[in-house]
PDB file of C-alpha atoms in Angstrom:
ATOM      1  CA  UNK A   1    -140.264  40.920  -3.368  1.00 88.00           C
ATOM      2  CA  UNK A   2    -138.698  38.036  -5.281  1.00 94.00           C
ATOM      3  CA  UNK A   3    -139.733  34.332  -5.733  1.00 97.00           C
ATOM      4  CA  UNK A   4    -137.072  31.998  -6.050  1.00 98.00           C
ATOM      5  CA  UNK A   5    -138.263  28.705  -6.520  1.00 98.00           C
ATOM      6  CA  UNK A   6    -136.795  25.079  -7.061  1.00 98.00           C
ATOM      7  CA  UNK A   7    -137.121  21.958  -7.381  1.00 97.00           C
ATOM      8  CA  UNK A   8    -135.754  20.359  -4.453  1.00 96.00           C
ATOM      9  CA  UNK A   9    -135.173  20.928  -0.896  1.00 96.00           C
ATOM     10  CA  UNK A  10    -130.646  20.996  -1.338  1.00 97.00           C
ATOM     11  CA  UNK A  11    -131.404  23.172  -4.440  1.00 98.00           C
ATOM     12  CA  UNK A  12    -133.098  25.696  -2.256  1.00 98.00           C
ATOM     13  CA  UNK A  13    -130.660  25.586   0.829  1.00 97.00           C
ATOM     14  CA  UNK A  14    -128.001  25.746  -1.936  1.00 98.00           C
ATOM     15  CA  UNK A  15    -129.459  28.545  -3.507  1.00 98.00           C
ATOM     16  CA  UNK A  16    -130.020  30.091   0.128  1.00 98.00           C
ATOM     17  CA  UNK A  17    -126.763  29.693   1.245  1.00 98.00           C
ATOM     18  CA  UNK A  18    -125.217  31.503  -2.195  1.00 98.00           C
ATOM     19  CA  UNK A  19    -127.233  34.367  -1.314  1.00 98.00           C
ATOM     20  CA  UNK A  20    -125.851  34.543   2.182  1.00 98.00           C
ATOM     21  CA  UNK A  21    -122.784  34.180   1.145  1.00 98.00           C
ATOM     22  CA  UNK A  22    -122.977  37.140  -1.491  1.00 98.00           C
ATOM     23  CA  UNK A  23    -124.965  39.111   1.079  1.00 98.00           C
ATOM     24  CA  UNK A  24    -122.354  39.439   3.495  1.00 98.00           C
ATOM     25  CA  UNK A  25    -119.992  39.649   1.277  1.00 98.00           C
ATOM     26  CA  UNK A  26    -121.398  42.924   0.494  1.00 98.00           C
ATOM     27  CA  UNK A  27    -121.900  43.953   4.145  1.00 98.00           C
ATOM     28  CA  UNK A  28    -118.336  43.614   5.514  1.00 98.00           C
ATOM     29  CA  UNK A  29    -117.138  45.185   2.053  1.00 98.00           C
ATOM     30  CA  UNK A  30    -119.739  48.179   2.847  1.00 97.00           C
ATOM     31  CA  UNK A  31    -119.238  48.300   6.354  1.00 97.00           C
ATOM     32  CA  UNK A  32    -116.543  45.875   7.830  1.00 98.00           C
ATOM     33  CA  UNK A  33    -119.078  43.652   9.511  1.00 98.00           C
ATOM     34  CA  UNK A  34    -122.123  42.215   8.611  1.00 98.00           C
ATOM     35  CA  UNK A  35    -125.206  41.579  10.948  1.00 98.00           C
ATOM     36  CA  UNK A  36    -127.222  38.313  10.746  1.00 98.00           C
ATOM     37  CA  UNK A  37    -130.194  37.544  12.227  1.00 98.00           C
ATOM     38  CA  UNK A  38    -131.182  34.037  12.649  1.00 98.00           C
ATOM     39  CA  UNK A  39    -133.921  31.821  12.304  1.00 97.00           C
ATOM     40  CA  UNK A  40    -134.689  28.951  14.645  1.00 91.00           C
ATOM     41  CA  UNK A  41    -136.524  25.658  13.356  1.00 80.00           C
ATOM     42  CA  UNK A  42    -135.775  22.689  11.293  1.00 81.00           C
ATOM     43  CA  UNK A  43    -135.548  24.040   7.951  1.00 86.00           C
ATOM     44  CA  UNK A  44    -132.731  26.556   9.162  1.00 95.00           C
ATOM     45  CA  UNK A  45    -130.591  24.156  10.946  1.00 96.00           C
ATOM     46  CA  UNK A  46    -130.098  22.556   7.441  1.00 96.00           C
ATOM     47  CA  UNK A  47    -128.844  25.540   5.821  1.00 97.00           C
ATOM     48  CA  UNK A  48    -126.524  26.423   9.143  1.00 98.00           C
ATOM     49  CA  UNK A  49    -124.849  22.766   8.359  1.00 97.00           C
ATOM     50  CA  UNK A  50    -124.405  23.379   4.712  1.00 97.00           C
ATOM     51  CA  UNK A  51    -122.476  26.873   5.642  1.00 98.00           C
ATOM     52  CA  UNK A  52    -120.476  25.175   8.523  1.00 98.00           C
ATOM     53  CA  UNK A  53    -119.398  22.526   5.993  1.00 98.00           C
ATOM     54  CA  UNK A  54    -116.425  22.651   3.691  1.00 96.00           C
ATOM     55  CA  UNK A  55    -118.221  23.536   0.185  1.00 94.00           C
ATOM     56  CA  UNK A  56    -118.723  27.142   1.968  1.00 96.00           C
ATOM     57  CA  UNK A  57    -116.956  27.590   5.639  1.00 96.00           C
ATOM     58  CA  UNK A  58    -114.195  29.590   3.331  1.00 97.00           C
ATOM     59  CA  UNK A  59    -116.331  31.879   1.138  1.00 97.00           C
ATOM     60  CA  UNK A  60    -117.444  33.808   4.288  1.00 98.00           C
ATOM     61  CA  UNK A  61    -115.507  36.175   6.393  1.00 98.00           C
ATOM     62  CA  UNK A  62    -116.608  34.816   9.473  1.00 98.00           C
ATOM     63  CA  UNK A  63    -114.269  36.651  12.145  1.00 98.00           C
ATOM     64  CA  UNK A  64    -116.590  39.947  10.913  1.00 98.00           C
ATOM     65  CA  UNK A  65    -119.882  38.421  11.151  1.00 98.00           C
ATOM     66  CA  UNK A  66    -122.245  38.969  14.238  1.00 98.00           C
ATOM     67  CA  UNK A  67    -125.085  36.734  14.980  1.00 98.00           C
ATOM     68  CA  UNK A  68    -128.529  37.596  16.444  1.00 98.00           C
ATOM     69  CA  UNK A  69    -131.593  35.636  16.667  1.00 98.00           C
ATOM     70  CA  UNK A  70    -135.656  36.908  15.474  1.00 98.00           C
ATOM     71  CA  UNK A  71    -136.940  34.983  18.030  1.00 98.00           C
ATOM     72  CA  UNK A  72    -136.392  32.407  20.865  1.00 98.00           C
ATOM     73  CA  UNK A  73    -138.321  29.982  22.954  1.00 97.00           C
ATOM     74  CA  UNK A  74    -138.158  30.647  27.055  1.00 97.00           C
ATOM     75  CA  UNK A  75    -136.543  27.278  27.743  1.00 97.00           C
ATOM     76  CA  UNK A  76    -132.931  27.149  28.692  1.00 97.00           C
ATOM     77  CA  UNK A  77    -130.400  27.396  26.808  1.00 96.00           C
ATOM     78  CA  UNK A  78    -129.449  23.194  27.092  1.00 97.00           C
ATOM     79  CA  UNK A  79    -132.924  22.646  26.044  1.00 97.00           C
ATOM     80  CA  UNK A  80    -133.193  21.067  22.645  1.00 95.00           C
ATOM     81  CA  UNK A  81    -135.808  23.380  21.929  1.00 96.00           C
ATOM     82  CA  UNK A  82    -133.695  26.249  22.138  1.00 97.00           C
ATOM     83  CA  UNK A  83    -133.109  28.245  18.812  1.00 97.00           C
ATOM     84  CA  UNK A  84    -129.301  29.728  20.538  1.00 98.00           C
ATOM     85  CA  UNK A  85    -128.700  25.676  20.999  1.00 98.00           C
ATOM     86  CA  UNK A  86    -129.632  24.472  17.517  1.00 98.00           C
ATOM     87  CA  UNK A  87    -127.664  27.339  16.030  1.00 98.00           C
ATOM     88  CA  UNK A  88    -124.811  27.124  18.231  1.00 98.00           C
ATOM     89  CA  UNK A  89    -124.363  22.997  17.580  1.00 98.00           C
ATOM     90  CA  UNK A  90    -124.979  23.439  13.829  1.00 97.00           C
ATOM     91  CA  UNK A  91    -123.108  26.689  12.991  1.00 98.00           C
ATOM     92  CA  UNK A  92    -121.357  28.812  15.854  1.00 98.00           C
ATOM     93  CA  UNK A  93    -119.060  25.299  17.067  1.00 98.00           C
ATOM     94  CA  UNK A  94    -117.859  24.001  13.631  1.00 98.00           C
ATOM     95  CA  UNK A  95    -116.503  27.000  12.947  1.00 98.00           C
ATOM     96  CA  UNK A  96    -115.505  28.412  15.762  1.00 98.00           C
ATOM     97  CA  UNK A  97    -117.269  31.851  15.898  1.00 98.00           C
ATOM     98  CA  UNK A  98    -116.164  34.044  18.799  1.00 98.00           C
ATOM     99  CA  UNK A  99    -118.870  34.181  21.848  1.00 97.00           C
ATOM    100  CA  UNK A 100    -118.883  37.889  21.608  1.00 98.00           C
ATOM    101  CA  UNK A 101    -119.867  37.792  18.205  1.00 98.00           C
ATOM    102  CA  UNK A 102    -122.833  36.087  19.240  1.00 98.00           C
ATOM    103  CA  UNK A 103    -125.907  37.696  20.894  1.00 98.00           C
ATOM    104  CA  UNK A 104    -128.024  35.201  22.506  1.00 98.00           C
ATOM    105  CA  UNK A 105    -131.484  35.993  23.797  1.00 98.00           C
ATOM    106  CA  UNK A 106    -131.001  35.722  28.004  1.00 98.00           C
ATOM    107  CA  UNK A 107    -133.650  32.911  28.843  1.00 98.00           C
ATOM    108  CA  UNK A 108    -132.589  32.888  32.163  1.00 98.00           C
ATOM    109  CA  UNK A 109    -134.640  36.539  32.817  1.00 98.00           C
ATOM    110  CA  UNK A 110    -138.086  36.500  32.906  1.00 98.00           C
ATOM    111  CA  UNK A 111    -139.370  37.098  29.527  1.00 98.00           C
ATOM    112  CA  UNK A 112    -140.792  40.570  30.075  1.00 98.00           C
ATOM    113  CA  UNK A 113    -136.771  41.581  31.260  1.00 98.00           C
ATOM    114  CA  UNK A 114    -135.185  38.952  28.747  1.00 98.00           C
ATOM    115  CA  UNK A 115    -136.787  40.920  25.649  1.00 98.00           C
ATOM    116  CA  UNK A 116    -136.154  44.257  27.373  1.00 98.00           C
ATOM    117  CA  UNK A 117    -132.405  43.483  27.756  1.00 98.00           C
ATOM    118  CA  UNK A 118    -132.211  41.917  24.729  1.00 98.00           C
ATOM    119  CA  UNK A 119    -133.433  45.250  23.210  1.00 98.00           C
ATOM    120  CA  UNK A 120    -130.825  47.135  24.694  1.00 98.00           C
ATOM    121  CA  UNK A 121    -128.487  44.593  23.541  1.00 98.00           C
ATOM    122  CA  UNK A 122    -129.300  45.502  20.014  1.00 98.00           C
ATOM    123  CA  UNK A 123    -129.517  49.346  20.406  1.00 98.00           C
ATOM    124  CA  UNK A 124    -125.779  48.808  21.688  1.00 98.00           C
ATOM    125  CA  UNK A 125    -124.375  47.267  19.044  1.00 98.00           C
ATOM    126  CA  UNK A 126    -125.907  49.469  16.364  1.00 98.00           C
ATOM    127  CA  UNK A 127    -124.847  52.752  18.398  1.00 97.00           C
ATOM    128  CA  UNK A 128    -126.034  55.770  16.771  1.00 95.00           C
ATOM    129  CA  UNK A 129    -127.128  54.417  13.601  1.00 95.00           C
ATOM    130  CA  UNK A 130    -130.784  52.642  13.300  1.00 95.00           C
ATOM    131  CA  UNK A 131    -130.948  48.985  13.847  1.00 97.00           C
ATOM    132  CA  UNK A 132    -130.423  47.991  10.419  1.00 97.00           C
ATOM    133  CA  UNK A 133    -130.004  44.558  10.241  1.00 97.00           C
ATOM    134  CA  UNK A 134    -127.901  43.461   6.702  1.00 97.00           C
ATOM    135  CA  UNK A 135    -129.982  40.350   6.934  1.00 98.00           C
ATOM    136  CA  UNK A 136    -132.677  39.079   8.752  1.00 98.00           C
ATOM    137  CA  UNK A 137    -133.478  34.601   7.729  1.00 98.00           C
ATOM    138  CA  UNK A 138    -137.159  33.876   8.619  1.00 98.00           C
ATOM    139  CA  UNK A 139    -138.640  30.516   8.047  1.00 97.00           C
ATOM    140  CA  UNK A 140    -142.964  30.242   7.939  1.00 97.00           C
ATOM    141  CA  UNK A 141    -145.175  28.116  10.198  1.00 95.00           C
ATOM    142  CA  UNK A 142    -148.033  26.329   9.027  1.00 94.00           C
ATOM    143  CA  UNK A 143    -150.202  28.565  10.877  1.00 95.00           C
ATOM    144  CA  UNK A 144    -148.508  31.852   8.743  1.00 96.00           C
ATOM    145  CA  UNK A 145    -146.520  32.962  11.876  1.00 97.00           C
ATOM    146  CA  UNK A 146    -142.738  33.738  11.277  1.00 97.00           C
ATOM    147  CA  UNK A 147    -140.601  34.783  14.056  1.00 97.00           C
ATOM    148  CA  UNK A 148    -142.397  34.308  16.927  1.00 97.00           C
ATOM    149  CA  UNK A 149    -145.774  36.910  15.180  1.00 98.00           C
ATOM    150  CA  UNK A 150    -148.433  34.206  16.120  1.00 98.00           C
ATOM    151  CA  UNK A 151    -151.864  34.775  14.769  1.00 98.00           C
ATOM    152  CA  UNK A 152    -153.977  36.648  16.577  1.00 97.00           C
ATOM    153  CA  UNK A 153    -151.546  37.760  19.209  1.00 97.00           C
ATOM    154  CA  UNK A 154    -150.686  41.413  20.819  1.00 97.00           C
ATOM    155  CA  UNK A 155    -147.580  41.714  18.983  1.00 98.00           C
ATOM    156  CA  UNK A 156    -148.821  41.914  15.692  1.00 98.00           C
ATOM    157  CA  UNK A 157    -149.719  45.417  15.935  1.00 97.00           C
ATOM    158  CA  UNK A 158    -147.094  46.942  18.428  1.00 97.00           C
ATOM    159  CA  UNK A 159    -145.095  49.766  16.444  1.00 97.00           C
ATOM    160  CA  UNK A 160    -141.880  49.702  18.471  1.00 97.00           C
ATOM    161  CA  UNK A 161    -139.003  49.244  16.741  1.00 97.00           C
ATOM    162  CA  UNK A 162    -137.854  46.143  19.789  1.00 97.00           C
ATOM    163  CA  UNK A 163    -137.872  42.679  21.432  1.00 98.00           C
ATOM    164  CA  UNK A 164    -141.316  41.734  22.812  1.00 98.00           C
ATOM    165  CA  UNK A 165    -141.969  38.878  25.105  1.00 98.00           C
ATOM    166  CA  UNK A 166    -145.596  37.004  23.709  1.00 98.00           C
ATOM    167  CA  UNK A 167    -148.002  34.710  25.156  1.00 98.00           C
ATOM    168  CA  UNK A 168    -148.823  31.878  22.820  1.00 97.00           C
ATOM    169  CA  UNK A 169    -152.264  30.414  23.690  1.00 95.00           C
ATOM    170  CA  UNK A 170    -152.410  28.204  20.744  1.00 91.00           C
ATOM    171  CA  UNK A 171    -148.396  26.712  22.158  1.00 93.00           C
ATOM    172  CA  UNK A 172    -149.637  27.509  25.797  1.00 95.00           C
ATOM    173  CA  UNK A 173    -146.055  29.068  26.355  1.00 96.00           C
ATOM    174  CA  UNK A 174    -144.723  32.701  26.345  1.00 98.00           C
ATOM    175  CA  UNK A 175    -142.371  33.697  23.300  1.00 98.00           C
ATOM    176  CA  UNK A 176    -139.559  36.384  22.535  1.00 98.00           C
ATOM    177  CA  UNK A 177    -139.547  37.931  19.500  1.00 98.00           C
ATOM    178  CA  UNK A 178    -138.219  40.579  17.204  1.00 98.00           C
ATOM    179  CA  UNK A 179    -141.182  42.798  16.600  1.00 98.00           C
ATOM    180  CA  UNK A 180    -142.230  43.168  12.518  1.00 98.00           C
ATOM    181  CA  UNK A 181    -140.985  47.243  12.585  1.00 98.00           C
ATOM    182  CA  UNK A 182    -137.692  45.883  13.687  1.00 98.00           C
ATOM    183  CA  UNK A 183    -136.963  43.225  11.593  1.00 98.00           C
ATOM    184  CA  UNK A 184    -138.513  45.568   8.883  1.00 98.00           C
ATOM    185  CA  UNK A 185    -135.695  48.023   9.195  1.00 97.00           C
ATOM    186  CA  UNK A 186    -133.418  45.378   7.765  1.00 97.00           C
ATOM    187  CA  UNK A 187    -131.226  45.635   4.794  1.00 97.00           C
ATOM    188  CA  UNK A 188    -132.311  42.409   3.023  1.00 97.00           C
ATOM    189  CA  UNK A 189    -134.867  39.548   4.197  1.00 98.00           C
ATOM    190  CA  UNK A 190    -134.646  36.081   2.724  1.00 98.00           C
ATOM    191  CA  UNK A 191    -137.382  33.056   3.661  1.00 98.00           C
ATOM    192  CA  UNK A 192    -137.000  29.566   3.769  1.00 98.00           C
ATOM    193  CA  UNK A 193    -139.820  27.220   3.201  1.00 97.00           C
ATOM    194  CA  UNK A 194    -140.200  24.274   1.924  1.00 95.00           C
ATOM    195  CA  UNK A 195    -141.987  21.173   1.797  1.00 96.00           C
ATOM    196  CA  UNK A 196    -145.553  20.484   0.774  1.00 97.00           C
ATOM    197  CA  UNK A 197    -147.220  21.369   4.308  1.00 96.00           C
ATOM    198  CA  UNK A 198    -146.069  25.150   3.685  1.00 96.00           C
ATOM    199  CA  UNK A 199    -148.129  25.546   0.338  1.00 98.00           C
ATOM    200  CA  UNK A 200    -151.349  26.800   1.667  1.00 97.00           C
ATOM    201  CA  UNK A 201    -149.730  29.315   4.392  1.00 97.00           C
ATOM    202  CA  UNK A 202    -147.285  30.563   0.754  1.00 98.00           C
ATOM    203  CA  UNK A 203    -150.251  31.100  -1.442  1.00 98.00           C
ATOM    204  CA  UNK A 204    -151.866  33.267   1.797  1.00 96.00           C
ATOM    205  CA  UNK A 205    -149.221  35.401   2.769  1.00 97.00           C
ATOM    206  CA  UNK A 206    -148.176  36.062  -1.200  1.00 97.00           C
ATOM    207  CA  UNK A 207    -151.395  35.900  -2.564  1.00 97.00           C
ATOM    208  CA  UNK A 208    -154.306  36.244  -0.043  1.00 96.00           C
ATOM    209  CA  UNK A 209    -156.098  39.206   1.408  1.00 97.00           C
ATOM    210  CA  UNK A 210    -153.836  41.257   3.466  1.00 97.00           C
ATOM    211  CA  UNK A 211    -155.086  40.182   7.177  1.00 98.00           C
ATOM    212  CA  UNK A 212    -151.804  39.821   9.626  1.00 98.00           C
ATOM    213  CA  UNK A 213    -153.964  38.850  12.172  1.00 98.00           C
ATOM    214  CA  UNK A 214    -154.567  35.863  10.490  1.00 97.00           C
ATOM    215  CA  UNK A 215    -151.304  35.289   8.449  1.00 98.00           C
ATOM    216  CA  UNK A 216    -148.694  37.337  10.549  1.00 98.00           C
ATOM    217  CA  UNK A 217    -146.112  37.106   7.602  1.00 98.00           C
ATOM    218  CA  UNK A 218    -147.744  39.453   5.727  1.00 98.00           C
ATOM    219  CA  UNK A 219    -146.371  42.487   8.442  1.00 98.00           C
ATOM    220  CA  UNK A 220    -143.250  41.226   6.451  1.00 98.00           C
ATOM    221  CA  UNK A 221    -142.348  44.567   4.180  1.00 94.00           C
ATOM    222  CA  UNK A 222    -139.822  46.373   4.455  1.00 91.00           C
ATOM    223  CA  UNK A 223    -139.610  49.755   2.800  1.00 82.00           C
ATOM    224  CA  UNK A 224    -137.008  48.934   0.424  1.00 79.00           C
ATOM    225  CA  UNK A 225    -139.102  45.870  -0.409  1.00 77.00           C
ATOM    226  CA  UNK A 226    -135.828  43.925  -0.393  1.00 92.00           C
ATOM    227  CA  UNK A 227    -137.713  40.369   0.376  1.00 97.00           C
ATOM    228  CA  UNK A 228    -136.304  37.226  -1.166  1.00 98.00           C
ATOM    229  CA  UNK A 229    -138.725  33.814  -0.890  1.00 98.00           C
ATOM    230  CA  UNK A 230    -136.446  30.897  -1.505  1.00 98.00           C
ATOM    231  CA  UNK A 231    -138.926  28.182  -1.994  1.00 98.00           C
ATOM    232  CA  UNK A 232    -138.889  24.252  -3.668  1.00 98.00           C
ATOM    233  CA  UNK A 233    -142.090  23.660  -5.862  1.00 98.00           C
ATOM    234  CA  UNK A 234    -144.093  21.895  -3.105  1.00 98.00           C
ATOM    235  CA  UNK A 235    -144.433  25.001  -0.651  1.00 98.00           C
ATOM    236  CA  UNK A 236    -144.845  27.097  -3.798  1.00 98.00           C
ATOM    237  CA  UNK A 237    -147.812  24.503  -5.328  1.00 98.00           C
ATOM    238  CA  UNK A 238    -150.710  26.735  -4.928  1.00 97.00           C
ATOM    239  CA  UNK A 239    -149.370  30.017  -5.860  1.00 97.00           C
ATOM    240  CA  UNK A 240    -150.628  31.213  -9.172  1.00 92.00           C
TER     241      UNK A 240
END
C-alpha cells in the first residue's frame, strides 16, 4: 500500500488523474484494452471532468478503454443520484466513449436480478481469464464504507468473487455492489479522499484495529497489495 498525500484537493485529482493515465497506458500496451472500474460520488466526478478536459482527453487511448462501475444506487438511470448518470455527464459524453464500451449496472431489474446479470456481464467480458480488473477507483464514506460495503452489513463477509444486491438500514435503501473478493482480484486500486471530514474514517482503515465490520475498507487488500491512497493533508490529519 502507498500513501500519496498533498496539499490540496486539484493537487490530488491531478496527481490521480496522472496515475490513471499511466495505468492504462500500461494496460492497453499489455493487453490492448484496459478495464476501469468506477467510482460514484462527488469526489470522483471531479477527477472524471479533469480527464474529459483538454489538459488530458489526448494522453488516453480512449477507443480501448471499457468502463464498469463498483457500485450503484437502485434509482433510475435519469436520477441524479445515479453513479452511470454522473459518470456518463462528466466523462462518457465529452468524449464520446462508445455505449458498448460501457457496462452500466441494469437498475431497471430488481436488485437481486440486476446484480446477478450484472455478474454475468462481467464474467463475459473477461472470458476465460479471471476478472482482473486493471483498475478499480474507490472513494471512502465517512462511515468507512467504500463501494457500496456498509458497516455492519451481509456483504462484508460473502466470499464470491460477484455483484451483490445490499440492504442499507442506516440509507433505508437496497444497494448493488462489487463484492471485496472481486474488486480484490484487481490489477491496481487507487482511493480518493479528501477533505477534512474523511480524516477520522483514514486514520481507521490505515491505522486502526482490523474490524471490517466496522470500517468495511479495510476488506480492501488485494494480494499483490497494489493499493494507492491519493489523499490532501486534511483527510490524512490524523494518521501518524
Amino acid at each position: 500500500m502507498e500513501r500519496h498525500i498533498f496539499s490540496s484537493e486539484d493537487a490530488v485529482l491531478g496527481a490521480l488523474a496522472g496515475y490513471f493515465v499511466a495505468t492504462a497506458d500500461q494496460a492497453i500496451a499489455a493487453r490492448g484494452r484496459f478495464a476501469v472500474a468506477l467510482s460514484g460520488g462527488s469526489s470522483p466526478k471531479k477527477l472524471y471532468e479533469l480527464l474529459a478536459s483538454d489538459a488530458y482527453r489526448a494522453q488516453v487511448a480512449w477507443s480501448q478503454v471499457y468502463f464498469f462501475f463498483g457500485d450503484e444506487r437502485t434509482v433510475p438511470k435519469t436520477s441524479p443520484d445515479s453513479n452511470y448518470l454522473m459518470a456518463k455527464k462528466a466523462l462518457f459524453d465529452p468524449l464520446a466513449i462508445r455505449p458498448d464500451h460501457v457496462f452500466a449496472i441494469d437498475t431497471a431489474l430488481a436488485p437481486a436480478e440486476a446484480a446477478a446479470q450484472y455478474g454475468v456481464a462481467i464474467e463475459e467480458f473477461f472470458g476465460d481469464e479471471p476478472a482482473r480488473f486493471d483498475l478499480v477507483l474507490l472513494g471512502l464514506g465517512d462511515n468507512a464504507h467504500t463501494a457500496s460495503l456498509f458497516p455492519h452489513t451481509p456483504v462484508l463477509h460473502d466470499q464470491s468473487v460477484g455483484v451483490k444486491d445490499v440492504f442499507v438500514a442506516e440509507l433505508d435503501t437496497t444497494r448493488i455492489t462489487l463484492t471485496a473478493p472481486l474488486l480484490n482480484q484487481a490489477r491496481a486500486t487507487a482511493f480518493l479522499v479528501y477533505g477534512a471530514g474523511k480524516a477520522i474514517a483514514v486514520q481507521q482503515i490505515l491505522q486502526g484495529p482490523r474490524d471490517v465490520d466496522q470500517y468495511p475498507a479495510q476488506l480492501i487488500a488485494p494480494a499483490g497489495g497494489n493499493v494507492h491512497w491519493f489523499l490532501d493533508e486534511a483527510a490524512a490529519a490524523d494518521l501518524k
